[in-house]
Coordinates of C-alpha atoms in Angstrom, one line a residue:
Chain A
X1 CA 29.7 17.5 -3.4
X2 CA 27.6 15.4 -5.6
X3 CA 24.1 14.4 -5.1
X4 CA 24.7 11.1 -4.0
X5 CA 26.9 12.2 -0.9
X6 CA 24.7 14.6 -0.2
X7 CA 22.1 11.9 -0.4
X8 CA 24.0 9.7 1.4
X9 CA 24.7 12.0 4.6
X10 CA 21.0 13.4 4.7
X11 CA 20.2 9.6 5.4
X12 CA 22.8 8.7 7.6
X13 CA 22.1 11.1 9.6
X14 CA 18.2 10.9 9.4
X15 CA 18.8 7.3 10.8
X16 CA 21.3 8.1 13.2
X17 CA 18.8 11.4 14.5
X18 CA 15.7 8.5 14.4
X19 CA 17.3 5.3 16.2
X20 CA 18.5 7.6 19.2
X21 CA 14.6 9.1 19.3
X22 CA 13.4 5.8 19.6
X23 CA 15.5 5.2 22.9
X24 CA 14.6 9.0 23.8
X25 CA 11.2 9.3 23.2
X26 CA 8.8 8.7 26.6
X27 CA 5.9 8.0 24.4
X28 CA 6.4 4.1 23.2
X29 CA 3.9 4.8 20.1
X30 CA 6.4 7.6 19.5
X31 CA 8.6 4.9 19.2
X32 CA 7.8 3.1 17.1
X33 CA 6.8 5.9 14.1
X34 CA 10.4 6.8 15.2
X35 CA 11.7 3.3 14.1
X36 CA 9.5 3.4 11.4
X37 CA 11.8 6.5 10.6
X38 CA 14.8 4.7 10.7
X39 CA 13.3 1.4 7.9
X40 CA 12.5 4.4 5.7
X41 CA 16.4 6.0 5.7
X42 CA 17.9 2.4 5.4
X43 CA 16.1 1.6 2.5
X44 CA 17.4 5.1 1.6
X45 CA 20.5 3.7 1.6
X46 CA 19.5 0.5 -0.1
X47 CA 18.1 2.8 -2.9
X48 CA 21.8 4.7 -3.0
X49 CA 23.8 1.3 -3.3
X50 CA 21.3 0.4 -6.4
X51 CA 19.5 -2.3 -3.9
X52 CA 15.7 -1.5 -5.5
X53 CA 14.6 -4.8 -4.1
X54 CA 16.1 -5.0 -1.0
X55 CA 15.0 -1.5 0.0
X56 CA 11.0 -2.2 -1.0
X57 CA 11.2 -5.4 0.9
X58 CA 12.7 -3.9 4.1
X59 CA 9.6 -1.4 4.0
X60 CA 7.0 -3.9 3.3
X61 CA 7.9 -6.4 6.0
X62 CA 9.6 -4.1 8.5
X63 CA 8.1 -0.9 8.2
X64 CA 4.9 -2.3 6.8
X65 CA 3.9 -5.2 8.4
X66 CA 6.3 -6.1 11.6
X67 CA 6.0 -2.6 13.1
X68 CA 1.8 -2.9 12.3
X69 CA 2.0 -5.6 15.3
X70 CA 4.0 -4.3 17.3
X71 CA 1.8 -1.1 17.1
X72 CA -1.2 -3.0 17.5
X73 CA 0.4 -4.1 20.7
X74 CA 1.4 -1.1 22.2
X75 CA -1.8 0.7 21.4
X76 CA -3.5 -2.1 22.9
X77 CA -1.4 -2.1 26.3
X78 CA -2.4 1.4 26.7
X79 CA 1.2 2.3 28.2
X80 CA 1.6 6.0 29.7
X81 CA 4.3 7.4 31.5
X82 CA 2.4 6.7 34.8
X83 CA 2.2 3.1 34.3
X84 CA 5.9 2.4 33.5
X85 CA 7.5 0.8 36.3
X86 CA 10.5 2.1 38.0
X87 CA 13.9 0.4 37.7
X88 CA 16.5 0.2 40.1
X89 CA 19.5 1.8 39.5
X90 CA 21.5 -1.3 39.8
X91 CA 19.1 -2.5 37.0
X92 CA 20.3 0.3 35.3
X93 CA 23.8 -0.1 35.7
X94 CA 23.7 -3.3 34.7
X95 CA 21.6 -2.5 31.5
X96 CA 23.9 0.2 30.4
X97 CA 27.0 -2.4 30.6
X98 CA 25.5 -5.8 28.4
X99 CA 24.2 -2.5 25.9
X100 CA 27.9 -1.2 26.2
X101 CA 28.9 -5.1 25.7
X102 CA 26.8 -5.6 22.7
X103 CA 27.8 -2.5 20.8
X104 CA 31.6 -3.3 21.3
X105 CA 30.9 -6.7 19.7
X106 CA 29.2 -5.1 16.3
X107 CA 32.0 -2.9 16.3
X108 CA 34.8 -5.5 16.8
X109 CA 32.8 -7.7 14.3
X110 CA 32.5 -4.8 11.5
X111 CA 35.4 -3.2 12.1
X112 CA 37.8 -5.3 9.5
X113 CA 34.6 -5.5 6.8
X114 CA 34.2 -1.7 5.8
X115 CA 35.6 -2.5 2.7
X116 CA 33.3 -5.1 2.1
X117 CA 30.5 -2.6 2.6
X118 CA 31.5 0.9 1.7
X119 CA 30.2 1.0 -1.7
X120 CA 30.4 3.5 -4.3
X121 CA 26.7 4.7 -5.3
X122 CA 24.8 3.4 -8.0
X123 CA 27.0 0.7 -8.2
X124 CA 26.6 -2.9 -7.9
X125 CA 23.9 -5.2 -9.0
X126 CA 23.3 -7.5 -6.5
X127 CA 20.2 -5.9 -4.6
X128 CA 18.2 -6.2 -7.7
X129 CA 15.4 -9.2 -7.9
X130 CA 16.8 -10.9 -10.9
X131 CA 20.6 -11.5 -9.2
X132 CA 19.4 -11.8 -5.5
X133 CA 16.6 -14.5 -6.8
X134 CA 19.5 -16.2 -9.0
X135 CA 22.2 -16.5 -6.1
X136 CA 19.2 -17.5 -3.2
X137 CA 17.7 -20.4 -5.2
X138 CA 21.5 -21.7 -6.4
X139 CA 24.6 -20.8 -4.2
X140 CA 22.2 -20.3 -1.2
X141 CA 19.7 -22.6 -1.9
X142 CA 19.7 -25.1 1.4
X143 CA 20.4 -22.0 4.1
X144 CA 17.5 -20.3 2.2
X145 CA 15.1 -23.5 2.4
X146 CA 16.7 -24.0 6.0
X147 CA 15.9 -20.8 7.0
X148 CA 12.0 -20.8 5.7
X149 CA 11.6 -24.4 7.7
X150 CA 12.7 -22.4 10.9
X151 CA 9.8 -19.6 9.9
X152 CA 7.5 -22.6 9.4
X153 CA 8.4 -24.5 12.9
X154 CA 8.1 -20.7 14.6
X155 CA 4.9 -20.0 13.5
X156 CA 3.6 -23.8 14.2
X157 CA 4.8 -23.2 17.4
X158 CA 2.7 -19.7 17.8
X159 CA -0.5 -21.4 16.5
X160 CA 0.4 -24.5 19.6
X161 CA 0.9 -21.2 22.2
X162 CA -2.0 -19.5 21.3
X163 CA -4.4 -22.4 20.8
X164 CA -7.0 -23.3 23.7
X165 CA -6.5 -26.6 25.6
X166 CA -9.2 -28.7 24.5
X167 CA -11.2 -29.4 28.1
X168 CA -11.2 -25.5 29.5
X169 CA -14.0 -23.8 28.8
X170 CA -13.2 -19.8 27.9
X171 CA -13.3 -17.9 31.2
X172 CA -15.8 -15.3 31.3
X173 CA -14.5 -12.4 33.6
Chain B
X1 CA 18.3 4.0 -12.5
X2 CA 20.4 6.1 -9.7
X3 CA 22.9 7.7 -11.9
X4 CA 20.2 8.7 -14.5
X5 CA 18.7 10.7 -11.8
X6 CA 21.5 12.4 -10.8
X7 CA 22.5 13.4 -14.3
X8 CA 19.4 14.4 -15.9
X9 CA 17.9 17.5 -17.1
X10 CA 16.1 20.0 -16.4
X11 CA 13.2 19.5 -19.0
X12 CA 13.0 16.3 -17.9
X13 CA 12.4 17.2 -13.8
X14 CA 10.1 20.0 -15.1
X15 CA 8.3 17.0 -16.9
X16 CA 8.1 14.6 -14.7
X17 CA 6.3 17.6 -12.3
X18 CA 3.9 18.3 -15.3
X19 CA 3.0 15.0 -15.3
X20 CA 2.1 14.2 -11.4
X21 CA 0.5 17.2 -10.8
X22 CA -2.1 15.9 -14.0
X23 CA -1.9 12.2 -12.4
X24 CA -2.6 13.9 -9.1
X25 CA -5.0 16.2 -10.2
X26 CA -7.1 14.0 -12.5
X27 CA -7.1 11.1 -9.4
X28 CA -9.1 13.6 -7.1
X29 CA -11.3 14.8 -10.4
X30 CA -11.8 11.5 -10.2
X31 CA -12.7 10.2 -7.1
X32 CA -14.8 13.7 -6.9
X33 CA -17.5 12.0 -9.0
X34 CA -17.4 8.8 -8.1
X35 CA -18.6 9.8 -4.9
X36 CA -21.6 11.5 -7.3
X37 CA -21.4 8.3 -9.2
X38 CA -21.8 6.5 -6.2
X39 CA -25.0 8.3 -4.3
X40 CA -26.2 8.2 -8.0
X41 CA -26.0 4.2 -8.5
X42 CA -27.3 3.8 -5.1
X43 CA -30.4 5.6 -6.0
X44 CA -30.9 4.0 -9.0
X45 CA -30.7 0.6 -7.1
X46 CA -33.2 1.8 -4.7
X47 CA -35.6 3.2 -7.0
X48 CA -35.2 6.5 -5.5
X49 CA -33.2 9.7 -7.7
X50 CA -30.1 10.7 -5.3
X51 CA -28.9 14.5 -5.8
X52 CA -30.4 16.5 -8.6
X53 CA -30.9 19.8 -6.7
X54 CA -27.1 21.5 -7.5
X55 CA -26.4 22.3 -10.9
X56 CA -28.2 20.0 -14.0
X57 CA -29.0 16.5 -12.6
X58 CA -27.0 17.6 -9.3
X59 CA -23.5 17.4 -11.1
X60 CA -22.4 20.3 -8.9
X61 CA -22.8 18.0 -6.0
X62 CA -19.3 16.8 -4.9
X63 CA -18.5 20.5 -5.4
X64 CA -21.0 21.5 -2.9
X65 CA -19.9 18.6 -0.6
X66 CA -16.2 19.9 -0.9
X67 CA -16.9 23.3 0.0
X68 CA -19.3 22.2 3.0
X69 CA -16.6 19.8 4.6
X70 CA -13.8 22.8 3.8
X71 CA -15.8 25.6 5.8
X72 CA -16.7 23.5 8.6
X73 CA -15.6 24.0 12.1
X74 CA -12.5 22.0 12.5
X75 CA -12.2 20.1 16.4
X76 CA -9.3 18.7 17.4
X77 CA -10.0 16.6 20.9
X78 CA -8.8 17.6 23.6
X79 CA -7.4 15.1 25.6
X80 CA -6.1 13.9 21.5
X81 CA -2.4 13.3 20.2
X82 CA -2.8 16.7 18.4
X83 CA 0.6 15.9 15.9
X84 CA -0.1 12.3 15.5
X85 CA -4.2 13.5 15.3
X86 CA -3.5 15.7 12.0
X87 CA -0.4 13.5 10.9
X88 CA -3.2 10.7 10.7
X89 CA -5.4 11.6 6.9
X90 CA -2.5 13.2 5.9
X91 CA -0.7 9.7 5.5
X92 CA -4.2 8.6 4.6
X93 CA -4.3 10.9 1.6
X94 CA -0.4 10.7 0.6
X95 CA -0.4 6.5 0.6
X96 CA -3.4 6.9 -1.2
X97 CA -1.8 9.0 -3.8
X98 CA 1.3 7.7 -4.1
X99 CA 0.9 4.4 -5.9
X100 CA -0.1 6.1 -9.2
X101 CA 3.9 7.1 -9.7
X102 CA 4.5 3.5 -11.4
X103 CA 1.0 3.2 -13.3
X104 CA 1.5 3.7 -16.8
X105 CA -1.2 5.9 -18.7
X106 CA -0.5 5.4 -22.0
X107 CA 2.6 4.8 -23.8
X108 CA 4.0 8.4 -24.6
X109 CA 3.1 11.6 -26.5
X110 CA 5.4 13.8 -28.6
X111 CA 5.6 17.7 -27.7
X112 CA 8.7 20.0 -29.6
X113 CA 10.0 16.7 -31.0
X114 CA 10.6 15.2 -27.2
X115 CA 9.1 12.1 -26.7
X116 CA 7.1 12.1 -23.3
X117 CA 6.8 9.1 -21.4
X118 CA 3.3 8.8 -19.7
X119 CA 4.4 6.8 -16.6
X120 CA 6.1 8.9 -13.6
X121 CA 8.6 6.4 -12.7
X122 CA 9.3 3.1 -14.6
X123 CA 11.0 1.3 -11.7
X124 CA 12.0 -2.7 -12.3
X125 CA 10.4 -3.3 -8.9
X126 CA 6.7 -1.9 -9.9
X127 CA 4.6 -4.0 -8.5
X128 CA 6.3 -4.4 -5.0
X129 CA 6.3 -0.5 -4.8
X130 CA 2.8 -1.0 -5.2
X131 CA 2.6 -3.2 -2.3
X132 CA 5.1 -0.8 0.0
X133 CA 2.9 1.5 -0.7
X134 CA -0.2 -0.3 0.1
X135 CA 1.7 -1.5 3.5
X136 CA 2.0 1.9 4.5
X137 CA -1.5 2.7 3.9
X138 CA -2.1 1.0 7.4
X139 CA -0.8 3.6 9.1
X140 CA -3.1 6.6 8.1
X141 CA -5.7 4.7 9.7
X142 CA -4.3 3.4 13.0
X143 CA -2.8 6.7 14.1
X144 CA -5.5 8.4 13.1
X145 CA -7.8 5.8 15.1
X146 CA -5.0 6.1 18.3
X147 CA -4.6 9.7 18.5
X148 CA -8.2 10.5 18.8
X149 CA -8.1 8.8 22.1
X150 CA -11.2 7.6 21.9
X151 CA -11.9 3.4 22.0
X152 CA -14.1 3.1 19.1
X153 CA -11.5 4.7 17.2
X154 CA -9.1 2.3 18.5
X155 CA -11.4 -0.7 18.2
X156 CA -11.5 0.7 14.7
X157 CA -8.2 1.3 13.5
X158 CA -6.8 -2.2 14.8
X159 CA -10.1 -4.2 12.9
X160 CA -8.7 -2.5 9.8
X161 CA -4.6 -2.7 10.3
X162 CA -5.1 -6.9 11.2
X163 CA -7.5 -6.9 8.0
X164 CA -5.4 -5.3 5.9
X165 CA -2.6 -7.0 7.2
X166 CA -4.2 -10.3 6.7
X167 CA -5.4 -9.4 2.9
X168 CA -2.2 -8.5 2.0
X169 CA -1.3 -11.9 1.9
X170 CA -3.2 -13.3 -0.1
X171 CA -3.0 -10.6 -2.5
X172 CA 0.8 -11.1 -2.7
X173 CA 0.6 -14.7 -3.4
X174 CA -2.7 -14.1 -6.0
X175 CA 0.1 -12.1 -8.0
X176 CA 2.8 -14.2 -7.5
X177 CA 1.4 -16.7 -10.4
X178 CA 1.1 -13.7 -12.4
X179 CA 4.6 -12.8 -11.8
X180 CA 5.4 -16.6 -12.9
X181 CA 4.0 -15.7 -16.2
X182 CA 5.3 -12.4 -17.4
X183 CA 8.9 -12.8 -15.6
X184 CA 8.5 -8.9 -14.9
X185 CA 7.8 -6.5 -12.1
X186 CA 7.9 -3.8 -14.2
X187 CA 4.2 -2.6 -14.8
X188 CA 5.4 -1.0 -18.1
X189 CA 6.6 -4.6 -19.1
X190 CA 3.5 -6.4 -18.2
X191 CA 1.2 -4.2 -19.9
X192 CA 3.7 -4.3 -23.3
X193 CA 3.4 -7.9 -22.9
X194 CA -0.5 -8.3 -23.2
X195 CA -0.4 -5.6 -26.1
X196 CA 1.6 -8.1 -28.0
X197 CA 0.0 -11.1 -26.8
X198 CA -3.3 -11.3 -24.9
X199 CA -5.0 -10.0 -21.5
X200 CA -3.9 -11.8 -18.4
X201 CA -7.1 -12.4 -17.3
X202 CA -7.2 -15.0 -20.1
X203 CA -4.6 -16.9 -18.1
X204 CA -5.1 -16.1 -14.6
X205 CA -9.3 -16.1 -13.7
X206 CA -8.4 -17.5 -10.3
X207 CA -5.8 -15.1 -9.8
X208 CA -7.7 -12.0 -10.7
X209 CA -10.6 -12.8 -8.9
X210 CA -8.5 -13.8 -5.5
X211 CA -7.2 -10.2 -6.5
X212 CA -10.2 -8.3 -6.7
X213 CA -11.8 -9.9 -3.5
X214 CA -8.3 -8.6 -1.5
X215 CA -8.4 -5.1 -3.4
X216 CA -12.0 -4.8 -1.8
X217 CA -10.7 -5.9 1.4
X218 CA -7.5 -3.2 1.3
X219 CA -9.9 -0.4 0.5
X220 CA -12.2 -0.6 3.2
X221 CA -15.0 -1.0 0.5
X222 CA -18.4 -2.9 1.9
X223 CA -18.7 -6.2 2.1
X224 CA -15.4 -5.2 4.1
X225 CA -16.1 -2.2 5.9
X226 CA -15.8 -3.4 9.6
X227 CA -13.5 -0.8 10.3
X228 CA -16.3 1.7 9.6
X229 CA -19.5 -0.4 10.6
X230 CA -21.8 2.1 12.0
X231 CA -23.8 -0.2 14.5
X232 CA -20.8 -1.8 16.3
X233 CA -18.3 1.0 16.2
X234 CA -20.6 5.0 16.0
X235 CA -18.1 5.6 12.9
X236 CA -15.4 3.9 12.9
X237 CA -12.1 4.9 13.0
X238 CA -12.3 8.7 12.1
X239 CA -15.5 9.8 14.7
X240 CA -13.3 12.4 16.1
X241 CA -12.4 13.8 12.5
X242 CA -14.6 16.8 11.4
X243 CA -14.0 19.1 8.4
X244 CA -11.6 19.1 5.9
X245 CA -9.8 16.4 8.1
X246 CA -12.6 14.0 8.0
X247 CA -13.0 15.1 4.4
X248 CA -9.7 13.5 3.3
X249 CA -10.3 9.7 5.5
X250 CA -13.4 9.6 3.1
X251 CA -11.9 11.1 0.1
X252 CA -8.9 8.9 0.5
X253 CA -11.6 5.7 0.1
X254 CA -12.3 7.3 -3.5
X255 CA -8.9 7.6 -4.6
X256 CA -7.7 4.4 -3.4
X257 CA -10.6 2.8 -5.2
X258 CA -9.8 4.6 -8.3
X259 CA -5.8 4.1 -8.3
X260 CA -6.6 0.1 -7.3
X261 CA -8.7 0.5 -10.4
X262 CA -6.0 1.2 -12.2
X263 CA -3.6 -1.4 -10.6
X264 CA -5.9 -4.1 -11.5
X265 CA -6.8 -3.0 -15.1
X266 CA -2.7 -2.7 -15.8
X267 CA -2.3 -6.1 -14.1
X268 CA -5.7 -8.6 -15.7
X269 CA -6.8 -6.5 -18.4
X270 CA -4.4 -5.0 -21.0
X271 CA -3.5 -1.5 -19.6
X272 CA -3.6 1.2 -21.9
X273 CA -4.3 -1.7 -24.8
X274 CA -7.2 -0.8 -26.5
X275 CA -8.5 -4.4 -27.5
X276 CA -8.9 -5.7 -31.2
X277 CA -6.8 -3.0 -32.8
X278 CA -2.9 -3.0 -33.2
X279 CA -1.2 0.3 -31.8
X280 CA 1.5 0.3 -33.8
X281 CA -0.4 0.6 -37.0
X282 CA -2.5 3.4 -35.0
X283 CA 0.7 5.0 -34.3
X284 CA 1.5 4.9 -37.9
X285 CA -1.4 6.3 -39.0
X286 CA -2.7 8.8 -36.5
X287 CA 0.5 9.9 -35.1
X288 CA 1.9 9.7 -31.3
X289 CA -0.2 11.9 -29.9
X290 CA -3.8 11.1 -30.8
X291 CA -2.8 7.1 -30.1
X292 CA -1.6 8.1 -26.9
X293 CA -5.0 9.8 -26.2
X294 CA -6.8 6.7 -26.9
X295 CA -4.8 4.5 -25.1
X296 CA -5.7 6.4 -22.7
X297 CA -9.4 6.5 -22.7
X298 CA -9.4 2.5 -23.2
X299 CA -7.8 2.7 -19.6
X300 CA -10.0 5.0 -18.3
X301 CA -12.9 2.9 -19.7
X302 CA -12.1 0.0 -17.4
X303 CA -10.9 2.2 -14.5
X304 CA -14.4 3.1 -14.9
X305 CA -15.6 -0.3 -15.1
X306 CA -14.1 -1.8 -12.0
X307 CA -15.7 1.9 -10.2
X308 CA -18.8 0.7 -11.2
X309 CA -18.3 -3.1 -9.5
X310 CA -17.4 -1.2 -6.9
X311 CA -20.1 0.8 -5.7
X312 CA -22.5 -2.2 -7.7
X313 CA -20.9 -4.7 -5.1
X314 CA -21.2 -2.2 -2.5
X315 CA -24.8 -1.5 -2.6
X316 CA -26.1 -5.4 -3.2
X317 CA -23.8 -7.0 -0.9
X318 CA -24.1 -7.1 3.6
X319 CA -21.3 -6.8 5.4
X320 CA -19.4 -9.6 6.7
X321 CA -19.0 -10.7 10.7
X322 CA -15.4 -10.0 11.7
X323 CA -14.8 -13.6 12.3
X324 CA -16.1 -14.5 8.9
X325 CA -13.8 -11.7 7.3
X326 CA -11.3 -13.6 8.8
X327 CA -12.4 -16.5 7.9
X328 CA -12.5 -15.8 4.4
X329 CA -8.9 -14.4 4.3
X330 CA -6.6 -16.8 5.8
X331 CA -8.9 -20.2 5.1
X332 CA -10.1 -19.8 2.0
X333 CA -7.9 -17.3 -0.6
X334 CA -4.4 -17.8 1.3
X335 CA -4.7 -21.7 0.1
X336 CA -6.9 -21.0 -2.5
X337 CA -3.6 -18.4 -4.0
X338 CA -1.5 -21.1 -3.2
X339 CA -3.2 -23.7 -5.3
X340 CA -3.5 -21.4 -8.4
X341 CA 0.6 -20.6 -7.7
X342 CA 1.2 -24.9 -8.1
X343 CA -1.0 -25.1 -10.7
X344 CA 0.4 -22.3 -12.7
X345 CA 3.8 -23.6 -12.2
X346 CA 2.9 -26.8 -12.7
X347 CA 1.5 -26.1 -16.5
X348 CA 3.9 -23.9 -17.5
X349 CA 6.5 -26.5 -17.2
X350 CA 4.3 -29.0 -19.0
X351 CA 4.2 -26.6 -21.5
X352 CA 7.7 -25.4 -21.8
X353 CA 8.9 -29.7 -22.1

């Protein structure tokens, strides 16, 4: 077997292992290093299908900065298996059917476009900066801008969210 | 790059190893005395000596610092995250580490005829590795800062993940007019370009100093150190850590500051070009070797430089309030980046019509 298959399997499997520890772990900060896992063996794969950009970019706003916050967050809330509340089982039901949904979904929507991703290794240029940067600012050039105005109006509407009204006073408590 | 490291040689893995246990080794040579350098500067400031009592003007003294933190009694906290506890300067140390892979120390050297390159890894996406890397940095600190259960810890770690977060910003978009510039992300590339041409810091002032303020920022260096401020927080993120566990959180501070050294030097001023004199011709005449040699000492000479702003900014200027910090990042150098980034673009297409 060469090295990329090897490769290839030690990844796949790293994030397959990973992604079901995030939904097994009882410790959320467990988690989330968990899902950290995961960005890491994707870009893995990114790396195998000669994507250098693409896989440094998925670590530096997923691994590196998104999953910051949502640390931040869950270190912050202080969560412990005491404090998490009990479902139902109904609720449970019903949670393990939409997942079941969902999943089916992905699957009918990949299912005719393997070829389109199964790749031979170390092939293919179009993860690296020079071609992605040439297709986003011509072919792609109005989704792309499109796209950044929807990050813009997001983010305006965090800043309105967060912002203090302007006759309260802070509560002191 | 894939299928050249799936068909290379041997001699070339047993290289490669060579070469980043030196990078490695030096690094923490490195940031050994500049913890020296630094209790030496800050005595000098202060009109007071600093320590002379181990070995001729106290040069022993990181030694003797080492061995003291190494045969102390290690305590992990009870009611502590023990994995996530000791998982916590380990990242600290590796992050740290890891960024010197795609510095280039010089250009190469010639042993049995094989022509060494001195860079680990000469990937086309340099400087965003640099900036994974730095990305992951975050982490050392908030676990560390969460699994000591303790809340200044916590308080802690999340001052210095949101102000590293935050800095990272505007550090990105300082470099993007760079990037503009040399069209590269290779650090190789860059540094070839100012050997043939001149330092970036001719073209980029704004940029560099944008640069430097957020490279202070990343390494937790004073006037940025909330995440350690002793009179708000005891001592900051690692005031569970004791031995050789504390040992690496503060060691980690040296080698980031010496790597980032590096970074900047590659980036603003010239790499391993040693200025006024042509290294071809040097090459020529001295042969691979000796060039390569001082190459690099004219790197190390301004790694050594920026150590000395370092620790000179360190003891002159007070530490900033948090809301000041925070301030300073996102409403003064995020726009401040982005006007450099217009103008830059703007006059290089005056100049290109």
């Amino acid at each position: 077997m060469p090295l990329s298959e090897i490769l290839f399997w030690f990844l796949t499997a790293l994030a397959l292992f990973s992604a079901l520890m995030v939904v097994f772990s009882d410790n959320p900060i467990h988690s989330v290093l968990w899902l950290i896992m995961v960005f890491f063996a994707i870009s893995g794969h990114y790396i195998l299908m000669n994507a250098q950009f693409l896989a440094i970019v998925n670590l530096i706003v997923y691994a590196g900065a998104i999953m910051v916050l949502f640390l931040f967050v869950i270190m912050l809330m202080n969560m412990n298996t005491d404090a998490e509340p009990q479902k139902s089982q109904w609720m449970r039901i019903a949670a393990a059917l939409s997942g079941g949904a969902l999943m089916l979904v992905l699957v009918a929507a990949l299912k005719d476009n393997v070829g389109a991703v199964s790749r031979t290794s170390g092939e293919g240029s179009i993860g690296l900066i020079r071609n992605l940067g040439k297709v986003l600012f011509t072919d792609y050039v109005l989704p792309f801008e499109i796209s950044s105005v929807l990050f813009l109006s997001a983010m305006v509407g965090a800043v309105v969210l967060g912002k203090r009204e302007k006759n309260t006073k802070p509560v002191n408590n | 790059m894939m299928t050249l490291l799936f068909t290379m040689d041997l001699m070339l893995v047993l290289e490669k190893f060579l070469l980043i246990g030196a990078v490695i080794s030096f690094a923490l040579v490195v940031a050994m005395y500049t913890t020296y350098a630094e209790r030496k500067i800050a005595a000098w400031m202060q009109d007071r000596r600093g320590p002379n009592r181990a070995g001729p003007f106290g040069l022993l003294q990181p030694v003797a610092d080492g061995v003291k933190l190494f045969f102390k009694e290690e305590i992990i906290p009870l009611a502590s995250n023990r994995f996530l506890f000791v998982l916590g300067p380990a990242l600290a140390m590796i992050t740290a580490m890891l960024t010197s892979a795609v510095i280039p120390w010089g250009e190469y050297i010639e042993i049995l005829g094989r022509k060494i390159s001195l860079q680990i890894a000469d990937v086309n996406i340099g400087i965003l590795y640099v900036f994974g890397v730095v990305s992951m940095g975050v982490y050392g600190i908030m676990i560390g800062g969460w699994a000591s259960n303790n809340k200044f810890s916590l308080l802690a770690a999340v001052r210095g993940a949101s102000q590293i977060i935050s800095y990272e910003l505007a550090m990105g978009l300082s470099l993007i007019s760079l990037l503009m510039m040399t069209g590269s992300l290779s650090l190789k590339t860059i540094v070839e370009q100012q050997m043939n041409g001149s330092w970036n810091i001719i073209y980029q002032p704004l940029g560099f100093l944008i640069f430097i303020i957020c490279v202070f920022a990343e390494c937790n260096r004073t006037p940025f150190d909330l995440p350690e401020a002793e009179n708000e927080l005891n001592f900051g993120y690692h005031q569970e850590y004791s031995s050789m566990k504390l040992g690496l959180y503060l060691f980690s501070e040296y080698v980031n500051m010496f790597i980032s050294s590096a970074v900047m030097a590659t980036l603003f001023f010239g790499g391993y070009d040693i200025p006024f004199v042509d290294e071809t011709a040097l090459t020529a005449s001295l042969g691979a070797n000796l060039t390569a040699l001082f190459c690099f000492l004219a790197l190390f000479a301004k790694v050594l430089f920026f150590l000395f702003v370092f620790i000179w900014v360190r003891w002159t200027i007070p530490r900033f309030r948090y809301d000041q910090l925070m301030d300073l990042g996102w409403k003064k150098l995020i726009p401040l980046a982005l006007a450099n980034m217009i103008i830059t673009a703007v006059v290089m297409l005056l100049i290109k019509n």
